[in-house]
Amino acid sequence: MSNATLSPLPSSDRPDLAARLREALLGASFTADGLLDLLGAPAYTALARSETVPALRATRGDTPLETLVRLFLLQQPVPYARVADVLPVEECLEVGWLVRVGADEVAATVDVRPYGGPGGEDWFIVSDLGCAVGGAGGIGSRAEGVVLGVGGASTTLAGITVRTPVASALDLGTGSGIQALHAAQHATRVTATDVNPRALHITSLTLALSGAPAAELRDGSLFEPVKDEETYDLIVSNPPFVISPSGRLTYRDGGMGGDDLCRSLVRGAGERLNDGGFAHFLANWQHVEGEDWQDRLRSWIPRGCDAWVVQREVQDVTQYAELWLRDAGDHRGDPVEYQARYDAWLDEFEARKVRAVGFGWITLRRTGAAVPSVTVEEWPHPIEQPLGGTVRAHFARLDYLREHDDAALLDGRFKLAPEVVQEQVGLPGAEDPEHVVLRQNRGMRRATRVDTIGAGFAGVCDGTLSAGRILDAIAQLVGEDPVVLRDRTPAQIRLLVEQGFLEPAG
């Protein structure tokens, strides 16, 4: 199947109809909560795996909600008369949301999926048929211009994005428009770009059907659609980051060699950010033989930006190739062609001396600091989403630590972050633990080992006493020289502040 055989899209020139369609969907409880109530948790979560049989079994009745689920989520033909009871069917046919099938049935031209916003909003994500959740399900190998809906990567990016009111936001590679939809809730002006005009059209449908303000839509790759003088307070991108030997699939393959697309995107963001502005990216990066992957990522960071890079996962090249061959449905096609594509992938990696591929997120913040801070770390452990508040707090703590030398740090007051617990590790019955671990139950859910002085210090921090006075009291309690303790403890305090175990109390 080529791009020409993708379903024609509904017109985006009828916002009045989109508003009435939205009203009808909400009136039938075609929402995330309504679906969960109708389908039950097992059938609802099966949809995320592109498995529709449980949902088909749960929608054999003729209620308005069952009709809409079969029509828009399960893409089943539905009798005209049943749809006419729920939707303005003739106008939907005229504008292209629906098409006639046979003598007395209609079918949807796009997938429309309820999506719950962070503030309880009822949104609707539009995507190509069969491409709402759980990957392209094999369509990708036959339709290069296909537009996917919301998957795990989309929700990850939405969750890590700092959500503060801003004047301008840029969504690079908007796809079905989910990032632009989020940004529209806290940005006065949203610009969305994509190299695929079909994606821009679908983004306009997503925004209209979700009752969100329209975005400025621009066609082009990376920063090409952005004028030289334009800068933004927020930049977000879930780019086509897959490292592949070809650019055949627009929705995932960047068409550049190796990880050059992600590198170009990150490097180019610096000059597009306003002072204090944030940029958030999902990315893949190569682990190259003889090269430290962390140094590779540090080389991507543009001048004048603080950065926080988190590697969430690493796959060897065979796992990586198999993952994306399956994503495109190649494993279900001609075995000879599958093997040839697998070989081409490994040839590409071998030529570049790539041994593994990392996945994670990159956050930039434009700063006026003389020496920007760049943190590159590996964190494969569970986190708490949404993480945007944690990301914002991370950079605020960097500012605090930059502005306070050791003397100022000891004059400062701190509070133990919420839901930090202490774990003691040692032999049963031992008088003293071998070591003490502080563990967060929020945000990044970090754990760090501290000595008994550090544990005692953190436990006393409630914002009332300065760090220096607390250390003096500890020194007297344990019989240690307070001057020596003041001299050696600031490094540990800095680490606890940087990682979010302690928060400045003013």
Short mmCIF file of C-alpha atoms in Angstrom, two decimals:
data_model
loop_
_atom_site.label_atom_id
_atom_site.label_comp_id
_atom_site.label_asym_id
_atom_site.label_seq_id
_atom_site.Cartn_x
_atom_site.Cartn_y
_atom_site.Cartn_z
CA MET A 1 0.00 0.00 0.00
CA SER A 2 1.40 3.42 -0.90
CA ASN A 3 0.56 6.86 0.42
CA ALA A 4 -2.06 7.23 -2.33
CA THR A 5 -4.14 4.43 -0.82
CA LEU A 6 -4.32 5.89 2.67
CA SER A 7 -7.86 6.94 3.55
CA PRO A 8 -8.82 10.48 2.53
CA LEU A 9 -8.88 12.69 5.62
CA PRO A 10 -11.83 14.71 6.91
CA SER A 11 -11.80 18.36 5.93
CA SER A 12 -10.28 20.69 8.52
CA ASP A 13 -12.32 23.63 7.25
CA ARG A 14 -15.42 22.93 9.36
CA PRO A 15 -14.60 23.82 12.99
CA ASP A 16 -18.32 24.18 13.63
CA LEU A 17 -18.87 20.53 12.76
CA ALA A 18 -15.86 19.47 14.83
CA ALA A 19 -17.40 21.26 17.81
CA ARG A 20 -20.75 19.51 17.34
CA LEU A 21 -19.03 16.18 16.81
CA ARG A 22 -17.13 16.73 20.04
CA GLU A 23 -20.38 17.53 21.85
CA ALA A 24 -21.96 14.34 20.54
CA LEU A 25 -18.99 12.20 21.58
CA LEU A 26 -19.03 13.65 25.09
CA GLY A 27 -22.80 13.27 25.30
CA ALA A 28 -22.40 9.53 24.69
CA SER A 29 -19.62 9.29 27.31
CA PHE A 30 -17.08 8.49 24.60
CA THR A 31 -14.26 9.42 27.00
CA ALA A 32 -11.35 7.62 28.62
CA ASP A 33 -13.43 7.04 31.76
CA GLY A 34 -16.47 6.02 29.75
CA LEU A 35 -14.46 3.46 27.80
CA LEU A 36 -13.02 1.96 30.96
CA ASP A 37 -16.51 1.64 32.44
CA LEU A 38 -17.91 0.03 29.29
CA LEU A 39 -15.06 -2.31 28.34
CA GLY A 40 -13.53 -3.15 31.69
CA ALA A 41 -9.82 -2.98 32.42
CA PRO A 42 -8.70 -6.13 30.53
CA ALA A 43 -10.38 -5.17 27.23
CA TYR A 44 -9.37 -1.53 27.63
CA THR A 45 -5.69 -2.32 28.14
CA ALA A 46 -5.79 -4.89 25.33
CA LEU A 47 -6.50 -2.01 22.92
CA ALA A 48 -3.09 -0.57 23.80
CA ARG A 49 -1.61 -3.84 22.49
CA SER A 50 -3.62 -3.49 19.26
CA GLU A 51 -5.81 -6.42 20.35
CA THR A 52 -9.46 -5.73 19.55
CA VAL A 53 -11.29 -9.01 20.18
CA PRO A 54 -12.10 -8.31 23.87
CA ALA A 55 -13.48 -4.89 22.96
CA LEU A 56 -15.53 -6.34 20.10
CA ARG A 57 -17.10 -8.81 22.54
CA ALA A 58 -17.87 -5.99 24.99
CA THR A 59 -19.67 -3.85 22.37
CA ARG A 60 -22.28 -6.21 20.96
CA GLY A 61 -25.15 -4.03 22.16
CA ASP A 62 -26.67 -0.98 20.49
CA THR A 63 -26.10 1.84 22.99
CA PRO A 64 -24.66 5.13 21.64
CA LEU A 65 -21.32 4.47 23.34
CA GLU A 66 -21.03 0.95 21.91
CA THR A 67 -21.83 2.35 18.47
CA LEU A 68 -19.06 4.94 18.72
CA VAL A 69 -16.51 2.44 20.02
CA ARG A 70 -17.18 0.10 17.11
CA LEU A 71 -17.09 2.96 14.63
CA PHE A 72 -14.03 4.96 15.70
CA LEU A 73 -11.93 2.64 17.86
CA LEU A 74 -12.55 -0.74 16.32
CA GLN A 75 -13.14 0.55 12.77
CA GLN A 76 -16.15 -1.66 12.14
CA PRO A 77 -18.94 -0.77 9.69
CA VAL A 78 -22.03 0.29 11.63
CA PRO A 79 -25.64 0.59 10.38
CA TYR A 80 -26.42 4.11 9.17
CA ALA A 81 -29.55 4.31 11.33
CA ARG A 82 -27.63 3.56 14.54
CA VAL A 83 -25.01 6.23 13.79
CA ALA A 84 -27.72 8.75 12.87
CA ASP A 85 -29.07 8.45 16.41
CA VAL A 86 -25.72 9.64 17.80
CA LEU A 87 -23.96 11.85 15.24
CA PRO A 88 -24.89 14.42 12.57
CA VAL A 89 -24.27 11.64 10.07
CA GLU A 90 -24.99 13.44 6.78
CA GLU A 91 -22.58 16.27 7.60
CA CYS A 92 -19.97 13.76 8.79
CA LEU A 93 -20.30 12.02 5.42
CA GLU A 94 -20.09 15.30 3.54
CA VAL A 95 -16.98 16.51 5.35
CA GLY A 96 -15.29 13.11 5.32
CA TRP A 97 -15.34 11.84 8.91
CA LEU A 98 -17.43 8.91 7.63
CA VAL A 99 -17.89 7.04 4.35
CA ARG A 100 -20.72 4.85 3.13
CA VAL A 101 -20.10 1.09 3.07
CA GLY A 102 -22.54 -1.11 1.20
CA ALA A 103 -26.21 -0.25 1.15
CA ASP A 104 -26.91 0.82 4.71
CA GLU A 105 -23.68 1.07 6.69
CA VAL A 106 -21.05 3.71 7.36
CA ALA A 107 -17.42 3.49 8.44
CA ALA A 108 -14.88 5.92 9.93
CA THR A 109 -12.07 7.34 7.81
CA VAL A 110 -9.81 7.98 10.81
CA ASP A 111 -9.23 6.54 14.25
CA VAL A 112 -10.58 8.79 17.01
CA ARG A 113 -9.41 7.84 20.47
CA PRO A 114 -10.41 9.42 23.80
CA TYR A 115 -7.45 10.69 25.82
CA GLY A 116 -7.58 12.08 29.33
CA GLY A 117 -5.68 15.34 29.79
CA PRO A 118 -3.55 16.04 32.90
CA GLY A 119 -6.23 18.28 34.38
CA GLY A 120 -9.09 15.89 33.68
CA GLU A 121 -9.74 17.26 30.19
CA ASP A 122 -11.54 15.06 27.69
CA TRP A 123 -9.44 15.10 24.51
CA PHE A 124 -9.59 13.12 21.29
CA ILE A 125 -6.52 12.00 19.36
CA VAL A 126 -7.00 11.49 15.63
CA SER A 127 -4.74 9.10 13.71
CA ASP A 128 -4.75 6.86 10.68
CA LEU A 129 -6.93 3.76 10.78
CA GLY A 130 -5.32 0.95 12.76
CA CYS A 131 -2.54 3.20 14.08
CA ALA A 132 -3.92 4.63 17.31
CA VAL A 133 -1.92 2.81 19.96
CA GLY A 134 0.70 0.12 20.18
CA GLY A 135 2.66 0.97 17.03
CA ALA A 136 1.74 0.74 13.39
CA GLY A 137 0.80 -2.91 13.72
CA GLY A 138 2.42 -3.73 10.41
CA ILE A 139 0.84 -0.91 8.43
CA GLY A 140 4.13 0.98 8.43
CA SER A 141 5.79 -1.35 5.95
CA ARG A 142 3.16 -0.51 3.36
CA ALA A 143 2.25 3.13 4.03
CA GLU A 144 5.20 5.44 4.45
CA GLY A 145 3.11 8.53 5.23
CA VAL A 146 1.03 6.89 7.94
CA VAL A 147 0.34 8.97 11.08
CA LEU A 148 0.34 7.13 14.40
CA GLY A 149 -1.58 8.04 17.51
CA VAL A 150 -0.38 8.15 21.10
CA GLY A 151 2.09 5.50 22.23
CA GLY A 152 4.46 5.09 25.14
CA ALA A 153 7.02 7.53 23.74
CA SER A 154 4.39 10.25 23.32
CA THR A 155 3.15 9.96 26.88
CA THR A 156 6.72 9.83 28.23
CA LEU A 157 7.58 13.12 26.52
CA ALA A 158 4.34 14.74 27.66
CA GLY A 159 5.07 13.62 31.22
CA ILE A 160 8.64 14.99 31.44
CA THR A 161 7.79 18.38 29.91
CA VAL A 162 7.88 21.38 32.25
CA ARG A 163 4.37 22.84 32.37
CA THR A 164 4.55 26.53 33.25
CA PRO A 165 2.71 29.37 31.49
CA VAL A 166 4.73 30.51 28.47
CA ALA A 167 4.22 32.89 25.56
CA SER A 168 5.39 30.54 22.82
CA ALA A 169 5.87 26.81 22.27
CA LEU A 170 7.24 24.81 19.34
CA ASP A 171 6.33 21.18 18.65
CA LEU A 172 8.81 19.72 16.14
CA GLY A 173 7.52 16.63 14.35
CA THR A 174 4.01 16.94 15.74
CA GLY A 175 2.58 13.68 14.32
CA SER A 176 -1.01 13.36 15.55
CA GLY A 177 -0.67 16.55 17.61
CA ILE A 178 -0.54 15.25 21.17
CA GLN A 179 2.39 17.47 22.24
CA ALA A 180 0.82 20.53 20.61
CA LEU A 181 -2.42 19.72 22.43
CA HIS A 182 -0.63 19.62 25.79
CA ALA A 183 1.27 22.82 25.00
CA ALA A 184 -1.93 24.66 24.05
CA GLN A 185 -3.04 24.42 27.69
CA HIS A 186 -0.21 26.67 28.94
CA ALA A 187 1.25 28.47 25.89
CA THR A 188 -0.26 31.57 24.34
CA ARG A 189 1.03 30.64 20.89
CA VAL A 190 1.77 27.10 19.64
CA THR A 191 3.65 26.31 16.43
CA ALA A 192 3.62 22.71 15.19
CA THR A 193 5.82 21.40 12.38
CA ASP A 194 6.13 18.14 10.49
CA VAL A 195 7.79 16.92 7.33
CA ASN A 196 4.58 14.99 6.57
CA PRO A 197 1.69 17.28 5.47
CA ARG A 198 -0.75 14.50 6.42
CA ALA A 199 0.42 14.78 10.03
CA LEU A 200 -0.23 18.53 10.07
CA HIS A 201 -3.76 17.92 8.76
CA ILE A 202 -4.39 15.30 11.45
CA THR A 203 -2.98 17.63 14.13
CA SER A 204 -5.54 20.26 13.13
CA LEU A 205 -8.29 17.65 13.53
CA THR A 206 -6.98 16.56 16.93
CA LEU A 207 -6.92 20.14 18.22
CA ALA A 208 -10.37 20.99 16.84
CA LEU A 209 -12.02 17.80 18.13
CA SER A 210 -10.40 18.34 21.56
CA GLY A 211 -11.73 21.89 21.84
CA ALA A 212 -8.21 23.35 21.90
CA PRO A 213 -7.03 26.55 20.21
CA ALA A 214 -5.66 26.09 16.72
CA ALA A 215 -1.89 25.93 16.28
CA GLU A 216 0.22 27.50 13.58
CA LEU A 217 1.04 24.54 11.33
CA ARG A 218 4.23 24.53 9.22
CA ASP A 219 5.54 21.95 6.77
CA GLY A 220 9.24 21.04 6.90
CA SER A 221 12.04 19.11 8.58
CA LEU A 222 13.66 19.99 11.93
CA PHE A 223 14.08 23.77 12.28
CA GLU A 224 13.66 24.51 8.55
CA PRO A 225 10.09 25.88 8.96
CA VAL A 226 11.22 28.24 11.75
CA LYS A 227 12.30 31.73 10.75
CA ASP A 228 15.79 32.86 11.76
CA GLU A 229 14.55 35.45 14.24
CA GLU A 230 11.96 33.23 15.93
CA THR A 231 12.65 31.95 19.43
CA TYR A 232 10.50 30.04 21.91
CA ASP A 233 9.98 29.52 25.62
CA LEU A 234 9.33 25.81 25.13
CA ILE A 235 10.46 23.34 22.46
CA VAL A 236 9.30 19.71 22.47
CA SER A 237 10.01 16.93 20.03
CA ASN A 238 9.35 13.22 19.74
CA PRO A 239 11.31 13.00 16.49
CA PRO A 240 11.70 10.07 14.08
CA PHE A 241 14.70 8.95 16.11
CA VAL A 242 15.05 5.35 14.91
CA ILE A 243 18.60 4.62 13.69
CA SER A 244 18.01 2.66 10.49
CA PRO A 245 19.76 1.95 7.20
CA SER A 246 16.96 3.66 5.26
CA GLY A 247 14.43 6.43 5.68
CA ARG A 248 11.49 4.47 4.31
CA LEU A 249 9.10 5.07 7.24
CA THR A 250 8.39 8.77 7.77
CA TYR A 251 6.84 8.33 11.22
CA ARG A 252 9.98 6.80 12.76
CA ASP A 253 13.06 7.02 10.44
CA GLY A 254 14.84 10.35 10.31
CA GLY A 255 16.57 9.71 7.01
CA MET A 256 19.98 10.84 8.31
CA GLY A 257 22.95 8.59 9.04
CA GLY A 258 23.25 7.08 12.50
CA ASP A 259 22.04 9.39 15.27
CA ASP A 260 22.73 12.57 13.28
CA LEU A 261 19.08 13.65 13.29
CA CYS A 262 18.86 13.66 17.08
CA ARG A 263 22.23 15.38 17.38
CA SER A 264 21.20 18.08 14.87
CA LEU A 265 17.91 18.61 16.68
CA VAL A 266 19.54 19.06 20.09
CA ARG A 267 22.35 21.29 18.81
CA GLY A 268 19.95 23.48 16.87
CA ALA A 269 17.65 24.08 19.82
CA GLY A 270 20.06 26.29 21.76
CA GLU A 271 19.74 29.33 19.52
CA ARG A 272 15.96 28.86 19.31
CA LEU A 273 15.36 29.06 23.06
CA ASN A 274 14.57 32.22 24.98
CA ASP A 275 16.44 32.82 28.24
CA GLY A 276 15.17 30.35 30.84
CA GLY A 277 13.32 28.38 28.17
CA PHE A 278 13.17 24.59 28.17
CA ALA A 279 13.59 22.07 25.34
CA HIS A 280 12.60 18.42 25.76
CA PHE A 281 13.51 15.62 23.36
CA LEU A 282 13.23 11.86 23.14
CA ALA A 283 16.20 10.35 21.33
CA ASN A 284 18.24 7.32 20.37
CA TRP A 285 22.02 7.47 20.44
CA GLN A 286 24.77 5.16 19.32
CA HIS A 287 27.16 3.36 21.65
CA VAL A 288 30.29 3.34 19.50
CA GLU A 289 33.28 1.10 20.07
CA GLY A 290 36.11 3.00 21.76
CA GLU A 291 33.90 5.97 22.69
CA ASP A 292 32.23 6.85 26.00
CA TRP A 293 28.52 7.25 25.28
CA GLN A 294 28.26 9.98 27.91
CA ASP A 295 30.97 12.01 26.17
CA ARG A 296 29.08 11.54 22.91
CA LEU A 297 25.96 13.05 24.45
CA ARG A 298 27.88 15.91 26.08
CA SER A 299 29.19 16.87 22.64
CA TRP A 300 25.60 17.39 21.48
CA ILE A 301 24.76 20.07 24.07
CA PRO A 302 24.63 23.58 22.58
CA ARG A 303 26.55 26.44 24.19
CA GLY A 304 24.64 28.51 26.71
CA CYS A 305 22.41 25.63 27.88
CA ASP A 306 22.20 23.57 31.01
CA ALA A 307 21.36 19.97 30.17
CA TRP A 308 20.03 16.85 31.82
CA VAL A 309 20.35 13.66 29.78
CA VAL A 310 18.84 10.42 31.11
CA GLN A 311 19.48 7.08 29.42
CA ARG A 312 16.50 4.86 30.19
CA GLU A 313 17.32 1.76 28.13
CA VAL A 314 20.12 0.16 26.11
CA GLN A 315 19.71 -2.54 23.47
CA ASP A 316 22.37 -4.45 21.60
CA VAL A 317 22.22 -4.02 17.83
CA THR A 318 20.42 -7.32 17.20
CA GLN A 319 17.65 -6.53 19.70
CA TYR A 320 17.32 -3.07 18.23
CA ALA A 321 17.05 -4.24 14.63
CA GLU A 322 14.49 -6.91 15.54
CA LEU A 323 12.37 -4.42 17.49
CA TRP A 324 11.96 -2.05 14.56
CA LEU A 325 11.62 -4.77 11.92
CA ARG A 326 8.68 -6.09 13.93
CA ASP A 327 7.31 -2.58 14.38
CA ALA A 328 7.06 -2.31 10.59
CA GLY A 329 5.51 -5.76 10.26
CA ASP A 330 8.49 -7.06 8.25
CA HIS A 331 8.57 -10.29 10.26
CA ARG A 332 5.19 -11.21 8.77
CA GLY A 333 6.33 -10.75 5.17
CA ASP A 334 8.71 -12.54 2.83
CA PRO A 335 11.39 -14.30 4.94
CA VAL A 336 14.06 -13.58 2.31
CA GLU A 337 13.23 -9.88 2.34
CA TYR A 338 13.15 -9.86 6.15
CA GLN A 339 16.61 -11.42 6.29
CA ALA A 340 17.97 -8.93 3.74
CA ARG A 341 16.68 -6.00 5.77
CA TYR A 342 18.08 -7.48 8.98
CA ASP A 343 21.46 -7.91 7.27
CA ALA A 344 21.38 -4.32 6.01
CA TRP A 345 20.74 -3.08 9.53
CA LEU A 346 23.67 -5.01 10.97
CA ASP A 347 25.90 -3.94 8.05
CA GLU A 348 25.12 -0.32 8.88
CA PHE A 349 25.94 -0.75 12.55
CA GLU A 350 29.13 -2.66 11.78
CA ALA A 351 30.31 0.05 9.40
CA ARG A 352 29.80 2.65 12.13
CA LYS A 353 31.31 0.43 14.86
CA VAL A 354 28.04 0.64 16.80
CA ARG A 355 27.68 -2.00 19.52
CA ALA A 356 24.43 -0.85 21.15
CA VAL A 357 21.76 1.85 21.01
CA GLY A 358 20.60 3.93 23.95
CA PHE A 359 17.16 5.47 24.42
CA GLY A 360 16.21 8.26 26.76
CA TRP A 361 15.36 11.89 27.11
CA ILE A 362 17.29 15.12 26.81
CA THR A 363 16.27 18.36 28.52
CA LEU A 364 17.91 21.71 27.80
CA ARG A 365 17.44 25.01 29.58
CA ARG A 366 18.80 28.24 28.24
CA THR A 367 20.99 29.84 30.90
CA GLY A 368 23.15 32.90 31.37
CA ALA A 369 25.51 31.02 33.69
CA ALA A 370 29.20 31.38 32.90
CA VAL A 371 29.65 27.62 33.20
CA PRO A 372 26.51 25.66 32.24
CA SER A 373 25.80 22.38 33.99
CA VAL A 374 25.59 19.17 31.95
CA THR A 375 24.40 16.01 33.70
CA VAL A 376 24.44 12.73 31.75
CA GLU A 377 23.31 9.65 33.64
CA GLU A 378 21.86 6.20 33.27
CA TRP A 379 18.60 5.58 35.11
CA PRO A 380 16.74 2.42 34.03
CA HIS A 381 14.68 2.25 37.23
CA PRO A 382 10.98 3.08 37.69
CA ILE A 383 10.04 6.76 37.95
CA GLU A 384 6.88 8.63 38.84
CA GLN A 385 5.12 10.35 35.95
CA PRO A 386 4.33 13.12 35.30
CA LEU A 387 7.90 14.24 35.93
CA GLY A 388 7.73 17.83 34.68
CA GLY A 389 7.74 19.29 38.19
CA THR A 390 10.77 17.17 39.10
CA VAL A 391 12.60 18.34 35.96
CA ARG A 392 11.89 21.98 36.75
CA ALA A 393 13.03 21.51 40.35
CA HIS A 394 16.27 19.86 39.16
CA PHE A 395 17.28 22.97 37.25
CA ALA A 396 16.18 25.27 40.08
CA ARG A 397 18.49 23.36 42.43
CA LEU A 398 21.35 23.76 39.94
CA ASP A 399 20.84 27.52 40.12
CA TYR A 400 20.88 27.41 43.91
CA LEU A 401 24.09 25.39 44.07
CA ARG A 402 25.80 27.65 41.52
CA GLU A 403 24.92 30.70 43.57
CA HIS A 404 26.09 29.29 46.93
CA ASP A 405 29.69 28.51 47.78
CA ASP A 406 30.46 26.23 50.73
CA ALA A 407 30.21 29.04 53.28
CA ALA A 408 26.83 30.15 51.93
CA LEU A 409 25.69 26.52 51.84
CA LEU A 410 26.43 26.13 55.57
CA ASP A 411 24.49 29.33 56.26
CA GLY A 412 21.51 27.95 54.35
CA ARG A 413 18.53 26.06 55.72
CA PHE A 414 17.14 22.88 54.16
CA LYS A 415 14.14 20.60 54.36
CA LEU A 416 14.02 16.88 53.73
CA ALA A 417 12.07 16.29 50.52
CA PRO A 418 8.62 14.68 50.92
CA GLU A 419 8.46 10.87 51.13
CA VAL A 420 12.18 10.27 51.61
CA VAL A 421 12.80 7.19 53.75
CA GLN A 422 15.92 5.77 55.35
CA GLU A 423 17.05 2.16 55.00
CA GLN A 424 19.79 0.64 57.16
CA VAL A 425 21.78 -2.26 55.77
CA GLY A 426 23.84 -4.55 57.94
CA LEU A 427 24.04 -7.91 59.66
CA PRO A 428 21.13 -8.84 61.93
CA GLY A 429 21.82 -7.83 65.51
CA ALA A 430 24.79 -5.63 64.63
CA GLU A 431 25.11 -2.50 66.75
CA ASP A 432 25.78 -0.25 63.76
CA PRO A 433 24.63 -0.58 60.14
CA GLU A 434 27.18 -1.26 57.41
CA HIS A 435 25.70 1.60 55.45
CA VAL A 436 22.62 3.84 55.30
CA VAL A 437 20.53 4.45 52.18
CA LEU A 438 18.18 7.37 51.61
CA ARG A 439 15.42 6.54 49.15
CA GLN A 440 12.88 8.76 47.37
CA ASN A 441 9.34 7.56 46.80
CA ARG A 442 8.52 10.41 44.42
CA GLY A 443 9.88 11.76 41.15
CA MET A 444 13.03 9.96 40.02
CA ARG A 445 12.80 7.60 43.02
CA ARG A 446 16.51 7.80 43.58
CA ALA A 447 18.50 6.01 46.26
CA THR A 448 21.85 7.18 47.58
CA ARG A 449 24.23 5.82 50.17
CA VAL A 450 25.23 8.17 53.00
CA ASP A 451 27.32 7.85 56.14
CA THR A 452 25.80 8.17 59.61
CA ILE A 453 26.65 11.89 59.69
CA GLY A 454 24.83 12.45 56.39
CA ALA A 455 21.83 10.43 57.53
CA GLY A 456 21.66 12.27 60.82
CA PHE A 457 21.99 15.63 59.07
CA ALA A 458 19.21 14.88 56.56
CA GLY A 459 16.91 13.62 59.31
CA VAL A 460 17.18 16.88 61.26
CA CYS A 461 16.61 19.18 58.29
CA ASP A 462 13.19 20.77 58.76
CA GLY A 463 13.98 24.28 57.58
CA THR A 464 14.48 25.83 61.03
CA LEU A 465 18.25 25.55 61.64
CA SER A 466 21.11 26.40 59.31
CA ALA A 467 23.24 23.55 57.97
CA GLY A 468 26.22 24.83 59.96
CA ARG A 469 24.35 24.82 63.28
CA ILE A 470 23.09 21.29 62.62
CA LEU A 471 26.64 20.10 61.93
CA ASP A 472 27.93 21.79 65.09
CA ALA A 473 25.30 19.95 67.12
CA ILE A 474 26.18 16.63 65.44
CA ALA A 475 29.90 17.24 66.07
CA GLN A 476 29.24 17.76 69.78
CA LEU A 477 27.05 14.66 69.90
CA VAL A 478 29.62 12.35 68.27
CA GLY A 479 32.71 14.00 69.73
CA GLU A 480 34.12 15.25 66.44
CA ASP A 481 35.90 18.55 65.71
CA PRO A 482 33.17 20.89 64.36
CA VAL A 483 35.65 22.72 62.10
CA VAL A 484 36.67 19.44 60.46
CA LEU A 485 33.04 18.39 60.07
CA ARG A 486 32.09 21.74 58.51
CA ASP A 487 35.00 21.37 56.13
CA ARG A 488 34.21 17.88 54.81
CA THR A 489 30.40 17.84 54.77
CA PRO A 490 29.43 20.46 52.13
CA ALA A 491 30.25 18.05 49.28
CA GLN A 492 27.74 15.55 50.68
CA ILE A 493 25.15 18.30 51.20
CA ARG A 494 25.62 19.41 47.59
CA LEU A 495 25.01 15.88 46.35
CA LEU A 496 21.84 15.53 48.45
CA VAL A 497 20.54 18.87 47.16
CA GLU A 498 21.46 18.13 43.54
CA GLN A 499 19.67 14.77 43.61
CA GLY A 500 16.59 16.19 45.31
CA PHE A 501 16.83 14.61 48.77
CA LEU A 502 17.16 18.04 50.37
CA GLU A 503 15.35 21.20 49.30
CA PRO A 504 16.49 24.77 50.08
CA ALA A 505 14.18 26.26 52.65
CA GLY A 506 14.85 29.89 51.80
#
